[in-house]
Amino acid sequence: MLKQLRTVAAVALLTVTTYAVAVEANGTHPETYVVKKGDTLWDIAARFLKKPWLWPEIWQANPQVQNPHLIYPGDVLSLAYLDRVTPQGQVEPGPRQDAPINAVPLSAVEPFLKNLNIVDSFKELPYVVSLEDSRLRASAGQQAYVRGLPDTQPGQRYMVVRPTVRYGQPKPSDDLDARGDATRFSGNLWKSYVASSDRSELLGYELAQVNLGSVTHVAAGEAGVATLLLEDSGREVRAGDRLVPVQAQPYDLQFIPHAPNTTLADGDIRVLAVTDTFTSGGPRDVIAISAGARDGIDNGTVFSIWRSGRHVNDQVAGMASSRADDALKHGAGRVAMPDEYAAHAMVFRTFDKVSYALVMEGTKPARVGYKLKHPDAQ
């Protein structure tokens, strides 16, 4: 028994020591810090650490912290272990009058938590076939007529969603038309700025909420049309929009920044899109990435984003067979340049094959097609 206790103690000491070595303080720091309303886990970690994604190691190494996911304004946190000593300070609880702090600002990610979803298919969903008075668009207080709801009942509420983007690889995304089909004649321009990928698959369709409504009447017959009274004055509904039942969709905000739990193959995960249809984004912009739960990605996972090293013509050697410079692929007379670091991003919502992440900080914009690596990649 004594031998077993010695073994356990040794393992515990090694664990704390490992955590301490991994943690690098970001300059000087006080012995304690009082959590304030408006703080985020990332902000606190970035204030005192050079690597904010090491938050789990910090608090798992501190036995006074019972739940690192629940830290409230007013909590007094010990920072003694940043000096690589065994933690002795106490973590004092705050008054618990406010909600626990989040990993990132809620305002930056809330629309992507509430109003967007990624699905494998949508063609089977009920759809708006026409609008009141044959309108082209309809909003709150107006009626939409829906096909595909034979079993619905008056009073049942639905969310009106619109398929907007098809995500895939090697082509990162396609805009969708009113029928939900990929926009034609998009061409191959994407190949000029997105590095090639060995992956070739459909990753999912993005459904964006445009309105809410309640069923007021259902026509008889198998192909009966249901009347939906729209309730939201936000975005307008059009023919071709789809319907899904309104249901509670709890989303996770109590997560902590951490490095990936799985090993990443170089170039296997890419930036698929940037919010607001831009091709590049900076801090507090949301990006979609080509990995999800099936790849071992979960909320809080932190990545570094890199520009793939280009292949440039060697002007001195003068052996280039092509005038193309700064190319994505190798060619005769071209020299491969190293990858370039752009930014860090943290995942805040995960689907099966696609995730949304928030760009946290960086040295240059994160662009569509850039690849993701471990946050400590050099």
Short mmCIF file of N, CA and C in Angstrom, two decimals, residues 56-57 258-264 295-303 374-375:
data_model
loop_
_atom_site.label_atom_id
_atom_site.label_comp_id
_atom_site.label_asym_id
_atom_site.label_seq_id
_atom_site.Cartn_x
_atom_site.Cartn_y
_atom_site.Cartn_z
N PRO A 56 -6.29 24.88 -19.65
CA PRO A 56 -6.62 23.64 -18.93
C PRO A 56 -5.49 23.14 -18.05
N GLU A 57 -4.26 23.22 -18.58
CA GLU A 57 -3.13 22.75 -17.80
C GLU A 57 -2.96 23.56 -16.52
N HIS A 258 -8.22 25.04 -25.48
CA HIS A 258 -7.27 23.94 -25.33
C HIS A 258 -6.74 23.54 -26.69
N ALA A 259 -5.58 22.90 -26.69
CA ALA A 259 -4.98 22.41 -27.92
C ALA A 259 -5.79 21.23 -28.45
N PRO A 260 -5.66 20.89 -29.74
CA PRO A 260 -6.42 19.76 -30.30
C PRO A 260 -6.14 18.46 -29.55
N ASN A 261 -7.18 17.64 -29.44
CA ASN A 261 -7.03 16.35 -28.77
C ASN A 261 -6.48 15.27 -29.69
N THR A 262 -6.43 15.54 -30.99
CA THR A 262 -5.97 14.56 -31.95
C THR A 262 -4.83 15.14 -32.78
N THR A 263 -4.05 14.24 -33.37
CA THR A 263 -2.95 14.67 -34.24
C THR A 263 -3.49 15.11 -35.59
N LEU A 264 -3.02 16.24 -36.07
CA LEU A 264 -3.50 16.80 -37.32
C LEU A 264 -2.51 16.55 -38.44
N ASP A 295 -13.61 14.33 -36.56
CA ASP A 295 -12.16 14.48 -36.56
C ASP A 295 -11.60 14.68 -35.16
N GLY A 296 -12.46 14.58 -34.14
CA GLY A 296 -12.02 14.76 -32.77
C GLY A 296 -11.98 16.22 -32.33
N ILE A 297 -12.60 17.11 -33.12
CA ILE A 297 -12.63 18.53 -32.77
C ILE A 297 -13.83 18.79 -31.86
N ASP A 298 -13.61 19.56 -30.80
CA ASP A 298 -14.70 19.94 -29.91
C ASP A 298 -14.61 21.43 -29.61
N ASN A 299 -15.63 21.95 -28.93
CA ASN A 299 -15.65 23.36 -28.59
C ASN A 299 -14.47 23.72 -27.71
N GLY A 300 -13.82 24.83 -28.03
CA GLY A 300 -12.65 25.28 -27.29
C GLY A 300 -11.33 24.91 -27.95
N THR A 301 -11.36 24.05 -28.96
CA THR A 301 -10.12 23.66 -29.64
C THR A 301 -9.49 24.88 -30.31
N VAL A 302 -8.21 25.07 -30.09
CA VAL A 302 -7.48 26.21 -30.64
C VAL A 302 -6.55 25.73 -31.76
N PHE A 303 -6.55 26.43 -32.87
CA PHE A 303 -5.67 26.16 -33.99
C PHE A 303 -4.85 27.40 -34.32
N HIS A 374 -1.54 22.74 -35.33
CA HIS A 374 -1.50 22.80 -33.86
C HIS A 374 -1.13 24.24 -33.45
N PRO A 375 -1.69 24.74 -32.35
CA PRO A 375 -1.41 26.14 -31.98
C PRO A 375 0.05 26.41 -31.67
#
